[in-house]
């Protein structure tokens, strides 16, 4: 079991105990009822934001301070602010789910909190106590509870992040850092819902390399993925798949999702963590769900050429992508410089999607204590 999975197992204090660390400041311009109605009817991904944001500031001498909820709005940023020049930033993504009984829950927030700090270490940013990270989610979600959708499958997507907010052009780890946590009421990530996506394998560009920042959830990895993503889009594909930066041979992951291969003989494989792959909480949940069903996922190197051969030979039953935003999504087409293959779809992808969403929405027993009640 990975270090992150071990850390994520430590039970969190109840939400009532964590609440109040980020007290709400006055807010005199909350969204009007008509704006609210409009947003909640549309529910696009990541386009609108709730009334508040959680805020904290860190200084080298004073540590974490000024923890509060303040109105969501523009930030005062000096042009010399370090993050604008050197990209010292990390982020997370998790969702608040409103269940049929009206209660609101998070899924694996301890995993996100520990991954945030793992990313922070790599980017020379300060760690934030797990209780503050989760506490900011609790206070934000409680204050903005009306923004947690009632609609099936829709959530309040939470985006905790922190960045070098010191105004300084010298290159050094920031002496001043800002932490924010914003909420975006969102529908499903892919407009078409649970239907196969097409993937283009980027053979010319990588998102990460050995010793780089691929394992950290940091903005620069996404910046590196945008041009290849654009090339893929021009060719008619929805997403990019990246190969390892050392040999350009093995499948790492998509720009923002991990992948699994389901073989006809029953084997399930996912690229092994190699320091370049971002370790997903959904990835970990899938490995555990399959283990519970007696299937050991093989974490191994998956060579692109072998995968193509296996698809052509009919040995691949399913190929899927996973992440918090889109949960579990079938991959229906795989293309690259000199190939384009249809990938079969099958019941395992749907099964995993259903098991994980059923746990998230409280329709199935949460035997691993993944769900965390906020209110
Ligand atoms: C966030 C992310 C994932 C998925 O992680 P989850 O915890 O499952 O949401 C996968 N790859 C990259 C590059 C990511 O940034």
mmCIF file of C-alpha atoms and ligand atoms in Angstrom:
data_model
loop_
_atom_site.group_PDB
_atom_site.id
_atom_site.type_symbol
_atom_site.label_atom_id
_atom_site.label_comp_id
_atom_site.label_asym_id
_atom_site.label_seq_id
_atom_site.Cartn_x
_atom_site.Cartn_y
_atom_site.Cartn_z
ATOM 1 C CA UNK A 1 0.000 0.000 0.000
ATOM 2 C CA UNK A 2 1.338 3.432 -0.895
ATOM 3 C CA UNK A 3 2.511 5.899 1.702
ATOM 4 C CA UNK A 4 -0.390 8.205 0.866
ATOM 5 C CA UNK A 5 -2.938 5.411 1.277
ATOM 6 C CA UNK A 6 -1.431 4.614 4.695
ATOM 7 C CA UNK A 7 -1.623 8.248 5.798
ATOM 8 C CA UNK A 8 -5.189 8.553 4.507
ATOM 9 C CA UNK A 9 -6.315 5.740 6.815
ATOM 10 C CA UNK A 10 -5.830 7.775 9.975
ATOM 11 C CA UNK A 11 -9.344 8.672 11.164
ATOM 12 C CA UNK A 12 -10.316 12.350 11.139
ATOM 13 C CA UNK A 13 -11.997 14.178 14.023
ATOM 14 C CA UNK A 14 -15.750 14.667 13.470
ATOM 15 C CA UNK A 15 -16.779 17.692 11.438
ATOM 16 C CA UNK A 16 -18.285 19.349 14.533
ATOM 17 C CA UNK A 17 -14.840 19.248 16.110
ATOM 18 C CA UNK A 18 -13.139 20.749 13.066
ATOM 19 C CA UNK A 19 -15.804 23.382 12.404
ATOM 20 C CA UNK A 20 -15.154 27.004 13.301
ATOM 21 C CA UNK A 21 -11.465 27.157 12.364
ATOM 22 C CA UNK A 22 -12.421 29.387 9.408
ATOM 23 C CA UNK A 23 -15.050 31.761 10.849
ATOM 24 C CA UNK A 24 -17.248 33.566 8.323
ATOM 25 C CA UNK A 25 -16.649 37.261 7.748
ATOM 26 C CA UNK A 26 -19.632 39.468 6.907
ATOM 27 C CA UNK A 27 -20.867 39.012 3.328
ATOM 28 C CA UNK A 28 -23.169 41.661 1.894
ATOM 29 C CA UNK A 29 -23.317 40.628 -1.757
ATOM 30 C CA UNK A 30 -24.224 36.959 -1.856
ATOM 31 C CA UNK A 31 -25.694 35.725 -5.135
ATOM 32 C CA UNK A 32 -29.296 36.790 -5.583
ATOM 33 C CA UNK A 33 -32.029 34.184 -5.705
ATOM 34 C CA UNK A 34 -32.341 34.516 -9.506
ATOM 35 C CA UNK A 35 -28.584 34.159 -10.123
ATOM 36 C CA UNK A 36 -28.568 31.204 -7.761
ATOM 37 C CA UNK A 37 -31.473 29.557 -9.605
ATOM 38 C CA UNK A 38 -29.814 30.103 -12.963
ATOM 39 C CA UNK A 39 -26.501 28.566 -11.847
ATOM 40 C CA UNK A 40 -28.139 25.569 -10.206
ATOM 41 C CA UNK A 41 -30.206 24.823 -13.288
ATOM 42 C CA UNK A 42 -27.243 24.881 -15.667
ATOM 43 C CA UNK A 43 -24.589 23.232 -13.499
ATOM 44 C CA UNK A 44 -21.699 23.279 -15.930
ATOM 45 C CA UNK A 45 -18.316 22.129 -14.603
ATOM 46 C CA UNK A 46 -16.243 24.750 -12.828
ATOM 47 C CA UNK A 47 -17.958 27.828 -14.258
ATOM 48 C CA UNK A 48 -19.688 29.319 -11.252
ATOM 49 C CA UNK A 49 -18.647 29.682 -7.655
ATOM 50 C CA UNK A 50 -20.354 29.689 -4.290
ATOM 51 C CA UNK A 51 -20.644 32.760 -2.049
ATOM 52 C CA UNK A 52 -17.621 32.209 0.181
ATOM 53 C CA UNK A 53 -14.032 31.073 -0.044
ATOM 54 C CA UNK A 54 -11.859 29.786 2.775
ATOM 55 C CA UNK A 55 -8.652 31.751 3.258
ATOM 56 C CA UNK A 56 -5.445 31.438 5.256
ATOM 57 C CA UNK A 57 -2.081 33.116 5.018
ATOM 58 C CA UNK A 58 1.312 31.696 5.946
ATOM 59 C CA UNK A 59 4.491 33.568 6.661
ATOM 60 C CA UNK A 60 7.916 32.143 7.285
ATOM 61 C CA UNK A 61 8.099 33.802 10.671
ATOM 62 C CA UNK A 62 4.491 33.554 11.799
ATOM 63 C CA UNK A 63 3.202 30.282 10.324
ATOM 64 C CA UNK A 64 -0.492 29.918 9.444
ATOM 65 C CA UNK A 65 -2.735 32.843 10.365
ATOM 66 C CA UNK A 66 -5.796 34.838 9.247
ATOM 67 C CA UNK A 67 -7.961 31.761 8.789
ATOM 68 C CA UNK A 68 -11.454 32.789 7.745
ATOM 69 C CA UNK A 69 -14.254 32.507 5.221
ATOM 70 C CA UNK A 70 -14.519 35.613 3.086
ATOM 71 C CA UNK A 71 -16.692 36.591 0.123
ATOM 72 C CA UNK A 72 -15.614 34.857 -3.110
ATOM 73 C CA UNK A 73 -14.145 37.596 -5.245
ATOM 74 C CA UNK A 74 -11.089 39.067 -6.972
ATOM 75 C CA UNK A 75 -7.748 38.969 -5.180
ATOM 76 C CA UNK A 76 -5.394 41.900 -4.808
ATOM 77 C CA UNK A 77 -2.257 40.649 -6.582
ATOM 78 C CA UNK A 78 0.924 42.624 -7.180
ATOM 79 C CA UNK A 79 2.523 42.060 -10.598
ATOM 80 C CA UNK A 80 5.661 40.969 -8.796
ATOM 81 C CA UNK A 81 3.860 38.148 -6.995
ATOM 82 C CA UNK A 82 6.088 35.114 -7.126
ATOM 83 C CA UNK A 83 3.544 32.518 -8.317
ATOM 84 C CA UNK A 84 2.920 34.529 -11.499
ATOM 85 C CA UNK A 85 6.561 34.112 -12.451
ATOM 86 C CA UNK A 86 7.719 30.796 -11.068
ATOM 87 C CA UNK A 87 4.530 28.776 -10.656
ATOM 88 C CA UNK A 88 5.019 27.776 -7.037
ATOM 89 C CA UNK A 89 1.517 26.403 -6.481
ATOM 90 C CA UNK A 90 -0.303 23.210 -5.503
ATOM 91 C CA UNK A 91 -3.969 22.287 -5.585
ATOM 92 C CA UNK A 92 -6.534 19.623 -4.805
ATOM 93 C CA UNK A 93 -9.962 18.645 -6.061
ATOM 94 C CA UNK A 94 -12.723 16.941 -4.087
ATOM 95 C CA UNK A 95 -16.498 16.990 -4.018
ATOM 96 C CA UNK A 96 -19.278 17.593 -1.516
ATOM 97 C CA UNK A 97 -22.219 15.245 -2.087
ATOM 98 C CA UNK A 98 -25.756 15.925 -0.928
ATOM 99 C CA UNK A 99 -27.407 12.607 -0.303
ATOM 100 C CA UNK A 100 -31.083 11.734 -0.660
ATOM 101 C CA UNK A 101 -31.576 12.241 3.100
ATOM 102 C CA UNK A 102 -30.200 15.795 2.904
ATOM 103 C CA UNK A 103 -26.900 15.082 4.678
ATOM 104 C CA UNK A 104 -23.687 16.361 3.033
ATOM 105 C CA UNK A 105 -20.524 14.266 2.735
ATOM 106 C CA UNK A 106 -16.960 14.337 1.408
ATOM 107 C CA UNK A 107 -15.155 11.359 -0.118
ATOM 108 C CA UNK A 108 -11.677 10.535 1.225
ATOM 109 C CA UNK A 109 -10.780 14.088 2.396
ATOM 110 C CA UNK A 110 -7.873 12.701 4.437
ATOM 111 C CA UNK A 111 -6.345 11.379 1.215
ATOM 112 C CA UNK A 112 -6.629 14.804 -0.420
ATOM 113 C CA UNK A 113 -5.224 16.533 2.665
ATOM 114 C CA UNK A 114 -2.176 14.290 2.781
ATOM 115 C CA UNK A 115 -1.640 14.513 -0.967
ATOM 116 C CA UNK A 116 -1.829 18.298 -0.721
ATOM 117 C CA UNK A 117 1.034 18.224 1.764
ATOM 118 C CA UNK A 118 2.983 15.739 -0.334
ATOM 119 C CA UNK A 119 2.624 18.077 -3.313
ATOM 120 C CA UNK A 120 3.553 21.029 -1.072
ATOM 121 C CA UNK A 121 6.819 19.382 0.005
ATOM 122 C CA UNK A 122 7.851 18.867 -3.617
ATOM 123 C CA UNK A 123 7.064 22.483 -4.466
ATOM 124 C CA UNK A 124 8.853 23.843 -1.372
ATOM 125 C CA UNK A 125 5.581 25.169 0.039
ATOM 126 C CA UNK A 126 4.591 24.869 3.722
ATOM 127 C CA UNK A 127 2.412 21.995 4.853
ATOM 128 C CA UNK A 128 -0.986 22.782 6.289
ATOM 129 C CA UNK A 129 -2.333 20.692 9.193
ATOM 130 C CA UNK A 130 -4.719 18.011 7.903
ATOM 131 C CA UNK A 131 -7.311 19.317 10.383
ATOM 132 C CA UNK A 132 -7.114 22.798 8.844
ATOM 133 C CA UNK A 133 -7.364 21.457 5.289
ATOM 134 C CA UNK A 134 -10.450 19.390 6.118
ATOM 135 C CA UNK A 135 -11.725 22.119 8.462
ATOM 136 C CA UNK A 136 -11.691 24.594 5.573
ATOM 137 C CA UNK A 137 -13.852 22.174 3.580
ATOM 138 C CA UNK A 138 -16.245 21.768 6.509
ATOM 139 C CA UNK A 139 -16.641 25.503 7.154
ATOM 140 C CA UNK A 140 -16.960 26.360 3.454
ATOM 141 C CA UNK A 141 -19.507 23.638 2.741
ATOM 142 C CA UNK A 142 -21.561 24.463 5.834
ATOM 143 C CA UNK A 143 -21.626 28.190 5.025
ATOM 144 C CA UNK A 144 -22.380 27.513 1.352
ATOM 145 C CA UNK A 145 -24.709 24.538 1.863
ATOM 146 C CA UNK A 146 -27.305 25.962 -0.547
ATOM 147 C CA UNK A 147 -24.698 25.527 -3.320
ATOM 148 C CA UNK A 148 -24.455 21.773 -2.824
ATOM 149 C CA UNK A 149 -26.822 20.588 -5.574
ATOM 150 C CA UNK A 150 -29.778 18.317 -4.966
ATOM 151 C CA UNK A 151 -29.667 16.972 -8.533
ATOM 152 C CA UNK A 152 -28.501 13.377 -8.970
ATOM 153 C CA UNK A 153 -24.789 13.182 -9.756
ATOM 154 C CA UNK A 154 -24.194 16.902 -9.245
ATOM 155 C CA UNK A 155 -21.877 18.145 -6.490
ATOM 156 C CA UNK A 156 -20.183 21.161 -5.009
ATOM 157 C CA UNK A 157 -16.651 20.718 -6.395
ATOM 158 C CA UNK A 158 -14.068 21.986 -3.908
ATOM 159 C CA UNK A 159 -10.742 23.365 -5.066
ATOM 160 C CA UNK A 160 -8.264 23.937 -2.224
ATOM 161 C CA UNK A 161 -5.017 25.510 -3.438
ATOM 162 C CA UNK A 162 -2.065 27.529 -2.209
ATOM 163 C CA UNK A 163 0.524 29.652 -3.886
ATOM 164 C CA UNK A 164 3.546 31.856 -3.372
ATOM 165 C CA UNK A 165 1.893 35.206 -2.679
ATOM 166 C CA UNK A 166 5.063 37.061 -1.796
ATOM 167 C CA UNK A 167 5.882 39.956 -4.106
ATOM 168 C CA UNK A 168 9.479 39.140 -4.941
ATOM 169 C CA UNK A 169 11.278 38.335 -8.206
ATOM 170 C CA UNK A 170 14.219 36.535 -6.694
ATOM 171 C CA UNK A 171 14.098 32.778 -6.970
ATOM 172 C CA UNK A 172 13.551 31.222 -3.573
ATOM 173 C CA UNK A 173 10.767 29.351 -1.796
ATOM 174 C CA UNK A 174 8.196 31.970 -0.851
ATOM 175 C CA UNK A 175 8.265 33.534 2.582
ATOM 176 C CA UNK A 176 4.572 34.282 2.220
ATOM 177 C CA UNK A 177 1.924 31.854 0.993
ATOM 178 C CA UNK A 178 -1.829 32.109 0.518
ATOM 179 C CA UNK A 179 -4.201 29.170 0.946
ATOM 180 C CA UNK A 180 -7.670 29.364 -0.567
ATOM 181 C CA UNK A 181 -10.490 26.887 -0.902
ATOM 182 C CA UNK A 182 -13.229 27.700 -3.413
ATOM 183 C CA UNK A 183 -16.443 25.842 -4.268
ATOM 184 C CA UNK A 184 -18.005 25.376 -7.672
ATOM 185 C CA UNK A 185 -21.456 23.810 -8.038
ATOM 186 C CA UNK A 186 -20.971 21.354 -10.864
ATOM 187 C CA UNK A 187 -22.734 18.809 -13.007
ATOM 188 C CA UNK A 188 -20.894 15.947 -14.641
ATOM 189 C CA UNK A 189 -17.405 16.618 -16.009
ATOM 190 C CA UNK A 190 -17.978 15.194 -19.470
ATOM 191 C CA UNK A 191 -20.968 16.735 -21.212
ATOM 192 C CA UNK A 192 -22.021 13.366 -22.605
ATOM 193 C CA UNK A 193 -22.010 11.633 -19.209
ATOM 194 C CA UNK A 194 -21.073 7.964 -19.131
ATOM 195 C CA UNK A 195 -20.103 7.473 -22.761
ATOM 196 C CA UNK A 196 -16.738 6.407 -24.207
ATOM 197 C CA UNK A 197 -14.097 9.108 -24.707
ATOM 198 C CA UNK A 198 -11.369 9.133 -27.335
ATOM 199 C CA UNK A 199 -7.720 9.377 -26.294
ATOM 200 C CA UNK A 200 -4.731 10.569 -28.291
ATOM 201 C CA UNK A 201 -1.304 9.311 -27.234
ATOM 202 C CA UNK A 202 1.214 12.149 -27.143
ATOM 203 C CA UNK A 203 4.518 10.808 -28.476
ATOM 204 C CA UNK A 204 6.220 14.194 -28.845
ATOM 205 C CA UNK A 205 5.414 15.843 -25.538
ATOM 206 C CA UNK A 206 5.430 14.721 -21.922
ATOM 207 C CA UNK A 207 3.697 16.133 -18.869
ATOM 208 C CA UNK A 208 6.391 14.929 -16.478
ATOM 209 C CA UNK A 209 9.827 13.380 -16.341
ATOM 210 C CA UNK A 210 12.090 11.532 -13.900
ATOM 211 C CA UNK A 211 12.797 13.678 -10.848
ATOM 212 C CA UNK A 212 10.309 16.286 -12.019
ATOM 213 C CA UNK A 213 6.977 17.309 -10.539
ATOM 214 C CA UNK A 214 4.647 14.726 -12.099
ATOM 215 C CA UNK A 215 3.796 13.274 -8.706
ATOM 216 C CA UNK A 216 2.748 16.662 -7.330
ATOM 217 C CA UNK A 217 -0.646 18.185 -8.061
ATOM 218 C CA UNK A 218 0.744 21.451 -9.312
ATOM 219 C CA UNK A 219 -0.309 23.930 -11.969
ATOM 220 C CA UNK A 220 2.797 23.555 -14.146
ATOM 221 C CA UNK A 221 1.987 19.940 -15.005
ATOM 222 C CA UNK A 222 -1.314 21.131 -16.401
ATOM 223 C CA UNK A 223 0.341 23.963 -18.286
ATOM 224 C CA UNK A 224 2.645 21.356 -19.873
ATOM 225 C CA UNK A 225 -0.366 19.279 -20.910
ATOM 226 C CA UNK A 226 -2.270 22.039 -22.698
ATOM 227 C CA UNK A 227 -0.424 22.155 -26.017
ATOM 228 C CA UNK A 228 -0.557 18.360 -26.474
ATOM 229 C CA UNK A 229 -4.216 18.561 -25.418
ATOM 230 C CA UNK A 230 -4.796 21.123 -28.159
ATOM 231 C CA UNK A 231 -3.092 18.923 -30.730
ATOM 232 C CA UNK A 232 -5.272 16.008 -29.669
ATOM 233 C CA UNK A 233 -8.384 18.170 -29.914
ATOM 234 C CA UNK A 234 -7.414 19.277 -33.444
ATOM 235 C CA UNK A 235 -7.267 15.627 -34.415
ATOM 236 C CA UNK A 236 -10.711 15.097 -32.941
ATOM 237 C CA UNK A 237 -9.771 13.445 -29.651
ATOM 238 C CA UNK A 238 -11.166 14.347 -26.241
ATOM 239 C CA UNK A 239 -8.112 13.712 -24.049
ATOM 240 C CA UNK A 240 -4.352 13.128 -24.196
ATOM 241 C CA UNK A 241 -2.483 10.128 -22.875
ATOM 242 C CA UNK A 242 1.131 10.688 -21.839
ATOM 243 C CA UNK A 243 3.986 8.215 -22.067
ATOM 244 C CA UNK A 244 6.849 8.029 -19.590
ATOM 245 C CA UNK A 245 9.337 10.839 -20.058
ATOM 246 C CA UNK A 246 12.382 8.617 -19.808
ATOM 247 C CA UNK A 247 11.839 6.075 -22.607
ATOM 248 C CA UNK A 248 8.667 7.305 -24.337
ATOM 249 C CA UNK A 249 7.458 3.703 -24.159
ATOM 250 C CA UNK A 250 5.172 3.141 -21.199
ATOM 251 C CA UNK A 251 1.770 4.633 -20.455
ATOM 252 C CA UNK A 252 1.818 7.101 -17.562
ATOM 253 C CA UNK A 253 -1.644 8.669 -17.438
ATOM 254 C CA UNK A 254 -3.916 11.257 -19.027
ATOM 255 C CA UNK A 255 -3.532 14.985 -18.376
ATOM 256 C CA UNK A 256 -5.690 14.714 -15.262
ATOM 257 C CA UNK A 257 -6.785 11.095 -14.908
ATOM 258 C CA UNK A 258 -5.241 7.698 -14.179
ATOM 259 C CA UNK A 259 -5.938 4.678 -16.399
ATOM 260 C CA UNK A 260 -6.706 0.962 -15.992
ATOM 261 C CA UNK A 261 -6.698 -1.869 -18.538
ATOM 262 C CA UNK A 262 -9.116 -4.789 -18.135
ATOM 263 C CA UNK A 263 -8.036 -7.902 -20.036
ATOM 264 C CA UNK A 264 -10.266 -10.648 -21.412
ATOM 265 C CA UNK A 265 -8.606 -13.232 -19.176
ATOM 266 C CA UNK A 266 -9.745 -11.289 -16.092
ATOM 267 C CA UNK A 267 -6.502 -9.491 -15.317
ATOM 268 C CA UNK A 268 -6.699 -5.789 -14.426
ATOM 269 C CA UNK A 269 -3.623 -3.564 -14.690
ATOM 270 C CA UNK A 270 -2.738 0.070 -14.021
ATOM 271 C CA UNK A 271 0.575 1.884 -14.556
ATOM 272 C CA UNK A 272 2.746 1.535 -11.470
ATOM 273 C CA UNK A 273 3.580 4.692 -9.533
ATOM 274 C CA UNK A 274 6.930 5.811 -10.878
ATOM 275 C CA UNK A 275 7.346 9.280 -9.424
ATOM 276 C CA UNK A 276 5.905 10.853 -12.571
ATOM 277 C CA UNK A 277 2.308 9.685 -12.225
ATOM 278 C CA UNK A 278 -0.087 11.612 -9.999
ATOM 279 C CA UNK A 279 -1.446 9.112 -7.489
ATOM 280 C CA UNK A 280 -5.223 9.387 -7.702
ATOM 281 C CA UNK A 281 -7.629 8.773 -4.845
ATOM 282 C CA UNK A 282 -10.021 7.270 -7.362
ATOM 283 C CA UNK A 283 -7.203 4.991 -8.555
ATOM 284 C CA UNK A 284 -6.665 3.834 -4.969
ATOM 285 C CA UNK A 285 -10.389 3.318 -4.436
ATOM 286 C CA UNK A 286 -10.634 1.178 -7.592
ATOM 287 C CA UNK A 287 -7.694 -0.971 -6.487
ATOM 288 C CA UNK A 288 -9.381 -1.486 -3.096
ATOM 289 C CA UNK A 289 -12.853 -2.170 -4.544
ATOM 290 C CA UNK A 290 -11.374 -4.814 -6.846
ATOM 291 C CA UNK A 291 -9.327 -6.307 -3.982
ATOM 292 C CA UNK A 292 -12.577 -6.619 -2.018
ATOM 293 C CA UNK A 293 -13.941 -8.629 -4.946
ATOM 294 C CA UNK A 294 -10.911 -10.896 -5.050
ATOM 295 C CA UNK A 295 -9.163 -9.205 -7.973
ATOM 296 C CA UNK A 296 -5.594 -8.061 -7.406
ATOM 297 C CA UNK A 297 -4.815 -5.134 -9.675
ATOM 298 C CA UNK A 298 -1.393 -5.508 -11.232
ATOM 299 C CA UNK A 299 0.535 -2.240 -10.856
ATOM 300 C CA UNK A 300 3.027 -2.569 -13.658
ATOM 301 C CA UNK A 301 4.642 -0.872 -16.606
ATOM 302 C CA UNK A 302 2.264 -0.987 -19.556
ATOM 303 C CA UNK A 303 4.089 -0.534 -22.856
ATOM 304 C CA UNK A 304 2.073 1.300 -25.492
ATOM 305 C CA UNK A 305 3.105 -1.091 -28.268
ATOM 306 C CA UNK A 306 2.071 -4.089 -26.126
ATOM 307 C CA UNK A 307 -1.285 -2.497 -25.359
ATOM 308 C CA UNK A 308 -1.868 -1.856 -29.069
ATOM 309 C CA UNK A 309 -0.949 -5.471 -29.878
ATOM 310 C CA UNK A 310 -3.262 -6.708 -27.144
ATOM 311 C CA UNK A 311 -6.135 -4.563 -28.409
ATOM 312 C CA UNK A 312 -5.576 -5.830 -31.977
ATOM 313 C CA UNK A 313 -5.402 -9.423 -30.719
ATOM 314 C CA UNK A 314 -8.691 -9.037 -28.862
ATOM 315 C CA UNK A 315 -7.032 -9.504 -25.467
ATOM 316 C CA UNK A 316 -8.193 -6.165 -24.069
ATOM 317 C CA UNK A 317 -11.765 -6.102 -22.814
ATOM 318 C CA UNK A 318 -11.863 -2.515 -21.472
ATOM 319 C CA UNK A 319 -9.679 0.531 -21.043
ATOM 320 C CA UNK A 320 -10.808 3.186 -18.585
ATOM 321 C CA UNK A 321 -9.839 6.528 -17.114
ATOM 322 C CA UNK A 322 -10.565 7.681 -13.557
ATOM 323 C CA UNK A 323 -10.396 10.777 -11.407
ATOM 324 C CA UNK A 324 -12.530 12.741 -8.963
ATOM 325 C CA UNK A 325 -14.111 15.019 -11.551
ATOM 326 C CA UNK A 326 -15.221 12.362 -14.049
ATOM 327 C CA UNK A 327 -15.186 9.367 -11.611
ATOM 328 C CA UNK A 328 -14.791 6.427 -14.038
ATOM 329 C CA UNK A 329 -15.019 6.806 -17.807
ATOM 330 C CA UNK A 330 -14.702 4.242 -20.600
ATOM 331 C CA UNK A 331 -12.100 4.873 -23.308
ATOM 332 C CA UNK A 332 -13.574 3.947 -26.680
ATOM 333 C CA UNK A 333 -10.839 4.978 -29.086
ATOM 334 C CA UNK A 334 -7.066 5.154 -28.882
ATOM 335 C CA UNK A 335 -5.100 7.086 -31.487
ATOM 336 C CA UNK A 336 -1.551 8.216 -32.113
ATOM 337 C CA UNK A 337 0.885 9.161 -34.882
ATOM 338 C CA UNK A 338 0.435 5.981 -36.887
ATOM 339 C CA UNK A 339 -2.496 4.169 -35.347
ATOM 340 C CA UNK A 340 -6.153 4.516 -34.571
ATOM 341 C CA UNK A 341 -7.925 1.691 -32.808
ATOM 342 C CA UNK A 342 -11.394 1.134 -31.517
ATOM 343 C CA UNK A 343 -11.256 -0.105 -27.926
ATOM 344 C CA UNK A 344 -13.996 -2.422 -26.751
ATOM 345 C CA UNK A 345 -16.192 -1.372 -23.847
ATOM 346 C CA UNK A 346 -17.654 -3.706 -21.281
ATOM 347 C CA UNK A 347 -19.336 -4.123 -17.910
ATOM 348 C CA UNK A 348 -16.321 -3.671 -15.579
ATOM 349 C CA UNK A 349 -16.024 0.087 -16.194
ATOM 350 C CA UNK A 350 -19.705 0.601 -15.467
ATOM 351 C CA UNK A 351 -19.497 -1.695 -12.446
ATOM 352 C CA UNK A 352 -16.600 0.293 -10.952
ATOM 353 C CA UNK A 353 -18.376 3.557 -11.689
ATOM 354 C CA UNK A 354 -21.521 2.291 -9.968
ATOM 355 C CA UNK A 355 -19.747 0.857 -6.905
ATOM 356 C CA UNK A 356 -17.777 4.064 -6.301
ATOM 357 C CA UNK A 357 -20.662 6.443 -6.887
ATOM 358 C CA UNK A 358 -22.943 4.232 -4.743
ATOM 359 C CA UNK A 359 -20.459 4.498 -1.862
ATOM 360 C CA UNK A 360 -20.125 8.255 -2.398
ATOM 361 C CA UNK A 361 -23.881 8.774 -2.362
ATOM 362 C CA UNK A 362 -24.504 6.447 0.579
ATOM 363 C CA UNK A 363 -26.299 3.764 -1.430
ATOM 364 C CA UNK A 364 -23.743 1.091 -0.608
ATOM 365 C CA UNK A 365 -21.885 0.138 2.555
ATOM 366 C CA UNK A 366 -18.760 2.246 3.100
ATOM 367 C CA UNK A 367 -16.613 -0.555 4.490
ATOM 368 C CA UNK A 368 -13.352 1.420 4.309
ATOM 369 C CA UNK A 369 -14.549 4.575 6.052
ATOM 370 C CA UNK A 370 -14.071 6.700 2.930
ATOM 371 C CA UNK A 371 -17.092 8.934 3.441
ATOM 372 C CA UNK A 372 -16.883 11.870 5.834
ATOM 373 C CA UNK A 373 -20.013 13.585 7.079
ATOM 374 C CA UNK A 374 -19.904 17.389 6.917
ATOM 375 C CA UNK A 375 -23.473 18.138 7.969
HETATM 376 C C1 LIG B 1 -5.997 14.943 -9.814
HETATM 377 C C2 LIG B 1 -5.327 14.097 -10.833
HETATM 378 C C3 LIG B 1 -5.656 12.744 -11.033
HETATM 379 C C4 LIG B 1 -6.817 12.061 -10.345
HETATM 380 O O1 LIG B 1 -6.736 12.062 -8.950
HETATM 381 P P1 LIG B 1 -8.046 11.829 -8.088
HETATM 382 O O2 LIG B 1 -7.578 11.880 -6.681
HETATM 383 O O3 LIG B 1 -8.568 10.473 -8.458
HETATM 384 O O4 LIG B 1 -8.999 12.902 -8.439
HETATM 385 C C5 LIG B 1 -4.917 12.027 -11.956
HETATM 386 N N1 LIG B 1 -3.921 12.595 -12.654
HETATM 387 C C6 LIG B 1 -3.591 13.891 -12.508
HETATM 388 C C7 LIG B 1 -2.490 14.452 -13.319
HETATM 389 C C8 LIG B 1 -4.268 14.680 -11.580
HETATM 390 O O5 LIG B 1 -3.929 15.963 -11.450
#
